[in-house]
Short mmCIF file of C-alpha atoms in Angstrom, two decimals:
data_model
loop_
_atom_site.label_atom_id
_atom_site.label_comp_id
_atom_site.label_asym_id
_atom_site.label_seq_id
_atom_site.Cartn_x
_atom_site.Cartn_y
_atom_site.Cartn_z
CA MET Q 1147 1.93 53.04 2.41
CA ASN Q 1148 2.70 53.24 -1.11
CA ILE Q 1149 -0.75 54.48 -2.96
CA LYS Q 1150 0.35 52.77 -6.31
CA LEU Q 1151 1.05 49.72 -4.67
CA VAL Q 1152 -2.35 49.65 -3.08
CA LEU Q 1153 -4.23 50.78 -6.56
CA SER Q 1154 -2.18 47.69 -7.95
CA THR Q 1155 -3.16 45.21 -5.51
CA LEU Q 1156 -7.08 46.99 -5.66
CA LEU Q 1157 -7.10 46.54 -9.41
CA PHE Q 1158 -5.32 43.21 -9.39
CA PRO Q 1159 -5.34 41.20 -6.64
CA CYS Q 1160 -3.65 38.25 -8.31
CA PHE Q 1161 -0.50 39.94 -7.42
CA LEU Q 1162 0.66 40.56 -4.10
CA PHE Q 1163 4.43 41.40 -2.44
CA GLY Q 1164 5.82 39.19 0.23
CA GLN Q 1165 8.78 39.81 1.86
CA GLY Q 1166 11.26 41.90 0.75
CA GLU Q 1167 10.50 42.49 -2.98
CA GLN Q 1168 9.95 39.28 -3.44
CA LEU Q 1169 6.94 38.46 -6.06
CA GLU Q 1170 4.05 36.04 -5.57
CA ALA Q 1171 1.33 35.31 -7.79
CA ILE Q 1172 -1.93 33.46 -7.03
CA GLU Q 1173 -3.17 31.30 -9.42
CA ASN Q 1174 -5.83 28.46 -9.73
CA ASP Q 1175 -5.76 28.72 -5.90
CA LEU Q 1176 -2.01 27.82 -5.38
CA LYS Q 1177 0.40 31.34 -4.55
CA PHE Q 1178 3.82 30.86 -6.31
CA ILE Q 1179 6.50 32.63 -4.74
CA ASN Q 1180 9.65 34.27 -6.59
CA LEU Q 1181 12.58 32.71 -5.23
CA PHE Q 1182 15.55 33.28 -8.53
CA SER Q 1183 14.96 36.24 -10.58
CA ALA Q 1184 17.59 38.75 -12.36
CA ASP Q 1185 16.04 41.16 -11.41
CA MET Q 1186 16.74 40.54 -7.93
CA LYS Q 1187 20.78 41.21 -8.43
CA GLU Q 1188 22.18 43.56 -10.78
CA GLY Q 1189 24.94 41.76 -13.68
CA VAL Q 1190 22.58 38.09 -13.40
CA SER Q 1191 21.53 37.55 -16.97
CA CYS Q 1192 19.29 34.83 -15.65
CA TYR Q 1193 18.92 31.88 -13.11
CA ARG Q 1194 18.45 28.88 -13.81
CA ILE Q 1195 18.65 24.35 -13.02
CA PRO Q 1196 16.25 24.31 -10.28
CA SER Q 1197 17.65 21.76 -7.27
CA ILE Q 1198 15.17 21.11 -3.57
CA ILE Q 1199 15.69 18.95 -0.78
CA THR Q 1200 14.03 19.64 2.73
CA ALA Q 1201 17.27 19.07 5.01
CA LYS Q 1202 16.65 16.62 7.90
CA ASN Q 1203 15.49 18.97 10.80
CA GLY Q 1204 12.72 20.66 8.05
CA ASP Q 1205 14.31 23.23 6.37
CA ILE Q 1206 14.10 23.96 2.47
CA ILE Q 1207 17.06 24.50 0.84
CA THR Q 1208 16.26 25.39 -2.66
CA ALA Q 1209 20.01 25.65 -4.93
CA ILE Q 1210 20.28 26.59 -8.63
CA ASP Q 1211 22.54 28.48 -11.16
CA GLU Q 1212 23.54 32.40 -11.61
CA ARG Q 1213 24.25 32.26 -15.02
CA VAL Q 1214 26.36 35.91 -14.92
CA PRO Q 1215 27.41 37.25 -18.68
CA SER Q 1216 24.89 35.13 -19.91
CA CYS Q 1217 21.85 32.45 -19.98
CA GLY Q 1218 24.28 30.13 -21.88
CA ASP Q 1219 24.64 26.29 -20.43
CA LEU Q 1220 27.74 25.32 -18.69
CA LYS Q 1221 30.36 25.00 -22.55
CA TRP Q 1222 28.68 28.49 -23.53
CA SER Q 1223 29.29 30.77 -20.36
CA ASN Q 1224 32.43 31.59 -17.66
CA ASP Q 1225 30.62 32.88 -14.86
CA ILE Q 1226 28.29 30.56 -13.60
CA ASN Q 1227 28.01 30.05 -9.99
CA ILE Q 1228 25.47 27.62 -7.56
CA VAL Q 1229 23.40 29.55 -4.78
CA MET Q 1230 20.45 28.77 -2.93
CA ARG Q 1231 17.51 30.25 -0.27
CA ARG Q 1232 16.60 28.71 2.82
CA SER Q 1233 13.09 28.07 4.30
CA SER Q 1234 12.69 26.64 8.43
CA ASP Q 1235 8.95 27.27 7.99
CA ASN Q 1236 7.66 25.26 5.54
CA GLY Q 1237 8.67 27.68 2.64
CA ASN Q 1238 6.74 30.69 3.50
CA SER Q 1239 9.75 33.24 4.50
CA TRP Q 1240 12.50 32.26 3.04
CA SER Q 1241 16.33 33.64 3.77
CA ASP Q 1242 17.91 36.17 0.90
CA ILE Q 1243 20.67 34.65 -2.13
CA GLU Q 1244 23.50 32.75 -0.95
CA THR Q 1245 26.48 31.93 -3.02
CA ILE Q 1246 28.12 28.71 -1.95
CA VAL Q 1247 29.95 27.84 -5.30
CA ASP Q 1248 32.00 30.22 -6.87
CA TYR Q 1249 35.10 29.99 -8.77
CA PRO Q 1250 37.10 33.01 -10.56
CA LEU Q 1251 35.96 33.94 -14.09
CA GLY Q 1252 36.55 31.58 -17.15
CA GLU Q 1253 35.39 28.52 -14.45
CA SER Q 1254 31.87 27.56 -14.02
CA ALA Q 1255 30.33 25.23 -12.07
CA SER Q 1256 26.46 23.93 -13.02
CA ASP Q 1257 23.73 22.31 -12.75
CA PRO Q 1258 22.83 21.29 -9.13
CA SER Q 1259 21.34 18.47 -7.33
CA MET Q 1260 21.33 17.03 -3.85
CA ILE Q 1261 20.66 13.75 -2.20
CA LEU Q 1262 19.92 13.98 1.91
CA ASP Q 1263 21.19 10.95 4.26
CA GLU Q 1264 19.07 9.98 6.14
CA THR Q 1265 21.13 7.88 8.48
CA THR Q 1266 23.69 10.73 9.33
CA GLY Q 1267 21.88 14.41 8.15
CA GLU Q 1268 24.58 14.72 5.58
CA ILE Q 1269 22.87 17.41 2.47
CA PHE Q 1270 25.46 16.25 -0.80
CA MET Q 1271 25.23 18.37 -3.80
CA PHE Q 1272 26.48 17.45 -6.65
CA PHE Q 1273 27.74 20.10 -9.88
CA ASN Q 1274 28.97 20.11 -13.63
CA TYR Q 1275 32.38 22.11 -13.66
CA MET Q 1276 34.09 23.12 -16.42
CA ASN Q 1277 37.13 25.25 -17.19
CA LEU Q 1278 36.83 27.55 -20.34
CA LYS Q 1279 40.04 28.63 -19.88
CA THR Q 1280 42.32 25.60 -19.54
CA GLU Q 1281 40.01 23.03 -20.46
CA LYS Q 1282 37.50 24.11 -22.84
CA ASN Q 1283 34.40 20.85 -23.03
CA VAL Q 1284 36.29 18.51 -20.34
CA PHE Q 1285 33.48 18.00 -17.46
CA TYR Q 1286 33.99 17.37 -14.52
CA LEU Q 1287 32.27 16.28 -12.03
CA LYS Q 1288 31.79 17.94 -8.42
CA MET Q 1289 30.55 17.42 -4.66
CA ILE Q 1290 29.90 19.43 -1.96
CA SER Q 1291 27.72 18.62 1.15
CA SER Q 1292 26.75 20.02 4.41
CA MET Q 1293 26.41 18.39 8.65
CA ASP Q 1294 24.50 21.75 9.77
CA HIS Q 1295 21.31 20.94 7.38
CA GLY Q 1296 22.82 23.71 4.59
CA LYS Q 1297 24.42 26.32 6.88
CA THR Q 1298 27.49 25.16 5.59
CA TRP Q 1299 29.00 23.36 2.92
CA SER Q 1300 32.29 21.71 2.60
CA THR Q 1301 34.86 23.21 -0.29
CA PRO Q 1302 34.71 21.09 -3.21
CA THR Q 1303 35.69 17.29 -3.86
CA ASP Q 1304 36.49 16.07 -7.80
CA MET Q 1305 35.31 12.62 -7.93
CA THR Q 1306 35.16 13.12 -11.99
CA SER Q 1307 37.89 9.65 -11.45
CA GLN Q 1308 35.13 7.47 -8.83
CA ILE Q 1309 32.28 7.56 -11.36
CA THR Q 1310 33.67 7.89 -15.32
CA LYS Q 1311 35.36 6.47 -16.90
CA PRO Q 1312 39.25 7.73 -18.38
CA GLU Q 1313 38.08 7.27 -22.01
CA TRP Q 1314 35.41 9.14 -21.14
CA LYS Q 1315 37.59 12.06 -20.28
CA THR Q 1316 36.55 14.60 -23.83
CA ASP Q 1317 32.90 13.41 -23.78
CA PHE Q 1318 29.89 15.53 -23.63
CA LYS Q 1319 29.12 13.91 -19.64
CA PHE Q 1320 27.39 15.52 -17.14
CA ILE Q 1321 24.92 14.62 -13.47
CA THR Q 1322 21.63 15.07 -13.44
CA SER Q 1323 20.15 18.04 -11.79
CA GLY Q 1324 17.58 17.79 -9.74
CA ARG Q 1325 18.38 15.07 -7.34
CA GLY Q 1326 19.03 11.88 -6.72
CA ILE Q 1327 17.34 9.34 -4.22
CA GLN Q 1328 18.78 6.99 -0.93
CA THR Q 1329 17.18 3.49 -0.82
CA ARG Q 1330 15.98 1.36 2.41
CA SER Q 1331 19.56 -0.16 2.24
CA GLY Q 1332 21.27 3.46 2.80
CA THR Q 1333 22.76 3.11 -0.76
CA LEU Q 1334 23.23 6.64 -2.14
CA ILE Q 1335 21.97 6.65 -5.79
CA HIS Q 1336 22.07 9.31 -8.69
CA THR Q 1337 21.71 9.81 -12.50
CA LEU Q 1338 24.97 10.98 -14.81
CA VAL Q 1339 24.29 10.97 -19.14
CA ASN Q 1340 27.20 10.50 -21.27
CA LEU Q 1341 25.63 11.45 -24.50
CA GLU Q 1342 28.00 9.16 -26.44
CA ASN Q 1343 26.77 6.49 -24.58
CA GLY Q 1344 23.72 6.18 -22.62
CA LEU Q 1345 23.11 7.04 -18.90
CA PHE Q 1346 24.30 5.59 -15.80
CA LEU Q 1347 23.69 5.16 -12.00
CA PHE Q 1348 26.66 6.20 -9.31
CA LYS Q 1349 26.44 5.19 -5.80
CA SER Q 1350 27.71 5.46 -2.22
CA ASP Q 1351 27.33 2.56 -0.18
CA ASP Q 1352 28.97 3.83 2.76
CA HIS Q 1353 27.33 7.13 3.31
CA GLY Q 1354 29.32 9.55 0.72
CA LYS Q 1355 32.95 9.03 1.96
CA ASN Q 1356 33.36 6.29 -1.99
CA TRP Q 1357 31.39 6.40 -4.85
CA SER Q 1358 31.32 3.98 -7.53
CA LEU Q 1359 30.04 4.23 -11.34
CA ILE Q 1360 27.36 1.20 -12.45
CA GLU Q 1361 28.69 0.51 -15.61
CA THR Q 1362 25.85 -0.44 -17.17
CA ALA Q 1363 24.13 1.94 -20.24
CA ILE Q 1364 20.99 2.15 -19.92
CA LYS Q 1365 19.02 3.95 -23.51
CA PRO Q 1366 17.35 5.71 -24.20
CA ALA Q 1367 17.88 7.95 -21.78
CA ASP Q 1368 18.62 11.61 -21.49
CA GLU Q 1369 18.47 13.44 -17.60
CA SER Q 1370 16.66 10.57 -15.66
CA LYS Q 1371 15.15 10.27 -11.80
CA VAL Q 1372 15.85 7.51 -10.08
CA ILE Q 1373 13.51 5.62 -7.53
CA GLU Q 1374 13.03 2.60 -5.58
CA LEU Q 1375 10.45 0.55 -6.15
CA GLU Q 1376 8.76 -1.11 -3.21
CA ASP Q 1377 9.91 -4.32 -4.15
CA GLY Q 1378 13.43 -3.27 -4.06
CA SER Q 1379 13.75 -2.48 -7.46
CA LEU Q 1380 14.50 0.47 -9.01
CA MET Q 1381 12.93 2.59 -11.46
CA ILE Q 1382 14.58 5.44 -13.64
CA ASN Q 1383 11.89 8.36 -15.70
CA SER Q 1384 13.99 9.37 -18.77
CA ARG Q 1385 14.32 12.14 -20.60
CA VAL Q 1386 14.07 10.79 -24.53
CA ASN Q 1387 14.30 13.78 -26.89
CA ASN Q 1388 12.12 14.05 -30.25
CA LEU Q 1389 10.18 11.25 -29.01
CA GLY Q 1390 6.46 12.94 -27.32
CA VAL Q 1391 6.86 10.68 -24.13
CA ARG Q 1392 8.87 9.65 -21.33
CA TYR Q 1393 10.77 6.14 -21.14
CA ILE Q 1394 10.99 4.19 -18.15
CA HIS Q 1395 13.51 1.79 -17.54
CA THR Q 1396 13.37 -1.01 -14.36
CA SER Q 1397 16.48 -3.45 -12.77
CA LYS Q 1398 15.49 -6.11 -10.29
CA ASP Q 1399 19.20 -6.49 -9.66
CA ASN Q 1400 20.91 -3.39 -8.41
CA GLY Q 1401 20.99 -1.51 -11.54
CA ASN Q 1402 23.48 -4.77 -13.83
CA THR Q 1403 20.63 -5.03 -16.33
CA TRP Q 1404 17.43 -3.10 -17.43
CA THR Q 1405 14.22 -3.87 -19.03
CA SER Q 1406 13.60 -0.76 -20.96
CA ARG Q 1407 10.06 0.73 -22.64
CA PRO Q 1408 8.09 4.21 -23.55
CA ASP Q 1409 5.46 4.90 -21.29
CA ASN Q 1410 2.33 7.20 -23.24
CA GLN Q 1411 0.59 8.08 -20.30
CA LEU Q 1412 3.46 10.15 -19.76
CA VAL Q 1413 3.51 12.74 -22.25
CA ASP Q 1414 6.61 14.70 -22.64
CA PRO Q 1415 8.36 17.44 -25.08
CA SER Q 1416 11.91 17.11 -23.98
CA CYS Q 1417 13.34 18.02 -20.86
CA ASN Q 1418 14.18 17.07 -17.01
CA ALA Q 1419 10.66 16.26 -15.12
CA SER Q 1420 10.72 14.88 -10.95
CA LEU Q 1421 9.48 11.90 -9.45
CA ILE Q 1422 9.79 11.38 -5.36
CA ARG Q 1423 7.60 8.97 -3.59
CA TYR Q 1424 5.54 10.59 -1.01
CA SER Q 1425 3.93 7.52 0.71
CA SER Q 1426 5.21 3.65 1.23
CA ILE Q 1427 3.35 0.70 3.07
CA LYS Q 1428 7.02 -0.78 3.92
CA ASN Q 1429 7.55 2.23 5.47
CA GLY Q 1430 4.02 2.97 7.75
CA GLY Q 1431 2.05 4.75 4.91
CA THR Q 1432 -1.53 3.54 4.30
CA LYS Q 1433 -0.44 3.58 0.30
CA ASN Q 1434 1.58 3.17 -2.01
CA ARG Q 1435 2.67 6.42 -3.92
CA LEU Q 1436 4.79 7.99 -6.29
CA LEU Q 1437 4.68 11.98 -7.63
CA PHE Q 1438 5.57 12.90 -11.53
CA SER Q 1439 5.94 16.41 -12.55
CA ASN Q 1440 6.35 17.92 -16.13
CA LEU Q 1441 5.77 19.54 -19.01
CA ASN Q 1442 2.89 17.70 -20.22
CA SER Q 1443 2.94 18.57 -24.11
CA LYS Q 1444 4.47 17.09 -26.51
CA ASP Q 1445 6.25 19.90 -28.46
CA SER Q 1446 6.11 22.67 -25.83
CA ARG Q 1447 7.41 23.86 -22.66
CA GLU Q 1448 5.02 24.52 -21.50
CA ASN Q 1449 1.57 23.22 -19.10
CA LEU Q 1450 3.30 22.27 -16.11
CA THR Q 1451 1.46 19.18 -14.77
CA LEU Q 1452 1.78 16.46 -11.69
CA LYS Q 1453 -0.01 12.96 -11.27
CA ILE Q 1454 0.25 10.30 -9.27
CA SER Q 1455 0.97 6.94 -8.57
CA TYR Q 1456 -0.56 4.19 -6.71
CA ASP Q 1457 0.58 0.98 -8.16
CA GLU Q 1458 4.63 2.40 -8.24
CA GLY Q 1459 4.40 3.52 -12.01
CA LYS Q 1460 2.44 0.99 -13.66
CA THR Q 1461 -0.37 3.63 -14.63
CA TRP Q 1462 -0.39 7.29 -13.51
CA SER Q 1463 -3.35 9.90 -12.47
CA LYS Q 1464 -4.46 12.32 -15.33
CA GLY Q 1465 -2.76 14.89 -13.22
CA LYS Q 1466 -3.83 18.33 -12.06
CA VAL Q 1467 -2.17 21.63 -14.11
CA ILE Q 1468 0.20 23.68 -11.30
CA TYR Q 1469 0.90 25.89 -14.31
CA PRO Q 1470 -0.73 26.39 -18.16
CA GLY Q 1471 1.48 28.71 -19.24
CA SER Q 1472 5.70 28.43 -20.24
CA ALA Q 1473 7.84 26.62 -17.59
CA ALA Q 1474 10.64 24.42 -18.23
CA TYR Q 1475 12.72 22.50 -15.57
CA SER Q 1476 10.77 21.81 -11.98
CA THR Q 1477 11.64 19.71 -9.37
CA MET Q 1478 9.55 18.77 -6.02
CA THR Q 1479 10.93 17.36 -2.02
CA LEU Q 1480 8.44 16.57 0.52
CA LEU Q 1481 8.07 19.04 3.59
CA LYS Q 1482 7.88 18.24 7.03
CA ASN Q 1483 3.95 19.28 7.18
CA GLY Q 1484 3.17 16.38 4.44
CA ASP Q 1485 2.47 18.77 1.88
CA ILE Q 1486 5.15 18.49 -1.53
CA GLY Q 1487 6.76 21.83 -2.45
CA LEU Q 1488 7.49 21.83 -6.37
CA PHE Q 1489 10.28 24.30 -7.54
CA PHE Q 1490 9.81 24.60 -11.38
CA GLU Q 1491 11.61 27.62 -13.95
CA LYS Q 1492 8.38 29.94 -15.21
CA ASP Q 1493 7.79 32.35 -17.90
CA ASP Q 1494 10.44 31.40 -20.15
CA TYR Q 1495 13.30 30.79 -18.05
CA SER Q 1496 12.28 34.87 -16.10
CA GLN Q 1497 11.51 32.82 -12.87
CA ASN Q 1498 12.24 30.12 -10.55
CA VAL Q 1499 9.12 30.26 -8.43
CA PHE Q 1500 8.29 27.77 -5.58
CA VAL Q 1501 5.30 26.83 -4.46
CA LYS Q 1502 3.17 24.53 -1.77
CA LEU Q 1503 1.01 21.89 -2.87
CA SER Q 1504 -1.16 19.38 -0.45
CA LEU Q 1505 -2.33 15.70 -1.63
CA ALA Q 1506 -5.91 16.32 -1.11
CA TRP Q 1507 -5.54 19.26 -3.41
CA ILE Q 1508 -3.18 16.88 -5.63
CA THR Q 1509 -6.37 14.94 -5.77
CA ASP Q 1510 -9.60 16.87 -5.40
CA GLY Q 1511 -10.13 15.65 -1.90
CA LYS Q 1512 -10.28 12.01 -2.22
CA ASP Q 1513 -6.47 11.43 -1.12
CA GLY Q 1514 -6.27 13.28 2.32
CA VAL Q 1515 -4.76 10.75 4.00
CA LYS Q 1516 -1.18 9.72 4.76
#
């Protein structure tokens, strides 16, 4: 055994080495598993923009940008790939990094997001694409899918014409990273941003065969998450730049009209966040529970916090701090054992870590029943 490793473990017990060279950090009774960082692959500048989902068979799928020449976003990098890792044991161990979208140099794919169709088991992964050689500054919106729990993926499909308007061709537009939803009726719904025109929903009513745009613009909003409420209404939780809090939009008519308000309970420094449903009475749960993770700070990308709501987002708990230091985008999924999987950018984008959280831990033991 490496003597230096033994000594460092004894002297600094908060750090442990997991499988391979994967670094695990124990802080505040939480174990952070670093899944993606530049030191894991030669030539990569950084990994950014996390996405996570639980497949129908219970496997956890994480996807992220592999940004090669620089950490720049899509418009400023000619080599961004989408890569993934998988866990089949509730996040205890992980597969090697696998590339699933890789275009020739000069073309880039960015901002992965996923939806699981609970009926068919198909996973849809969306991403934004740009050819910096021939159409710099023109954004295309694309999709791949998997019918075998993320083991293999289809070739990319360009869905730009289905979910945008022709006059948007040169607009700054993108599908929100992270994840979308499936409603109780089976409709798949996701969000896209047009910086000039607002936030929009797009949907599929036939299990992903065809997609369409809901043409009502939602403002103010940037990167957003949509959820179905217990009464069938839609609620969107939005990043709004330079406001210091999140904005909430609700619709009772499937997205045709919206009511909007700022939510002063949800402090935010203008960053992508995560919103998922933990349980629903209509789906057999004992309570309605929504979970929200973001940076609980008005002006700094730090203090990642998770909050819970028992009244469909009207009020939120004070929150449990997941990581007080530097953090950024976060995304969540419900694991097959009932825990919550949280995947987030940590320490000035240098690491992208996974952490498991129990409902009992989040609520300090006050709510440990499904």
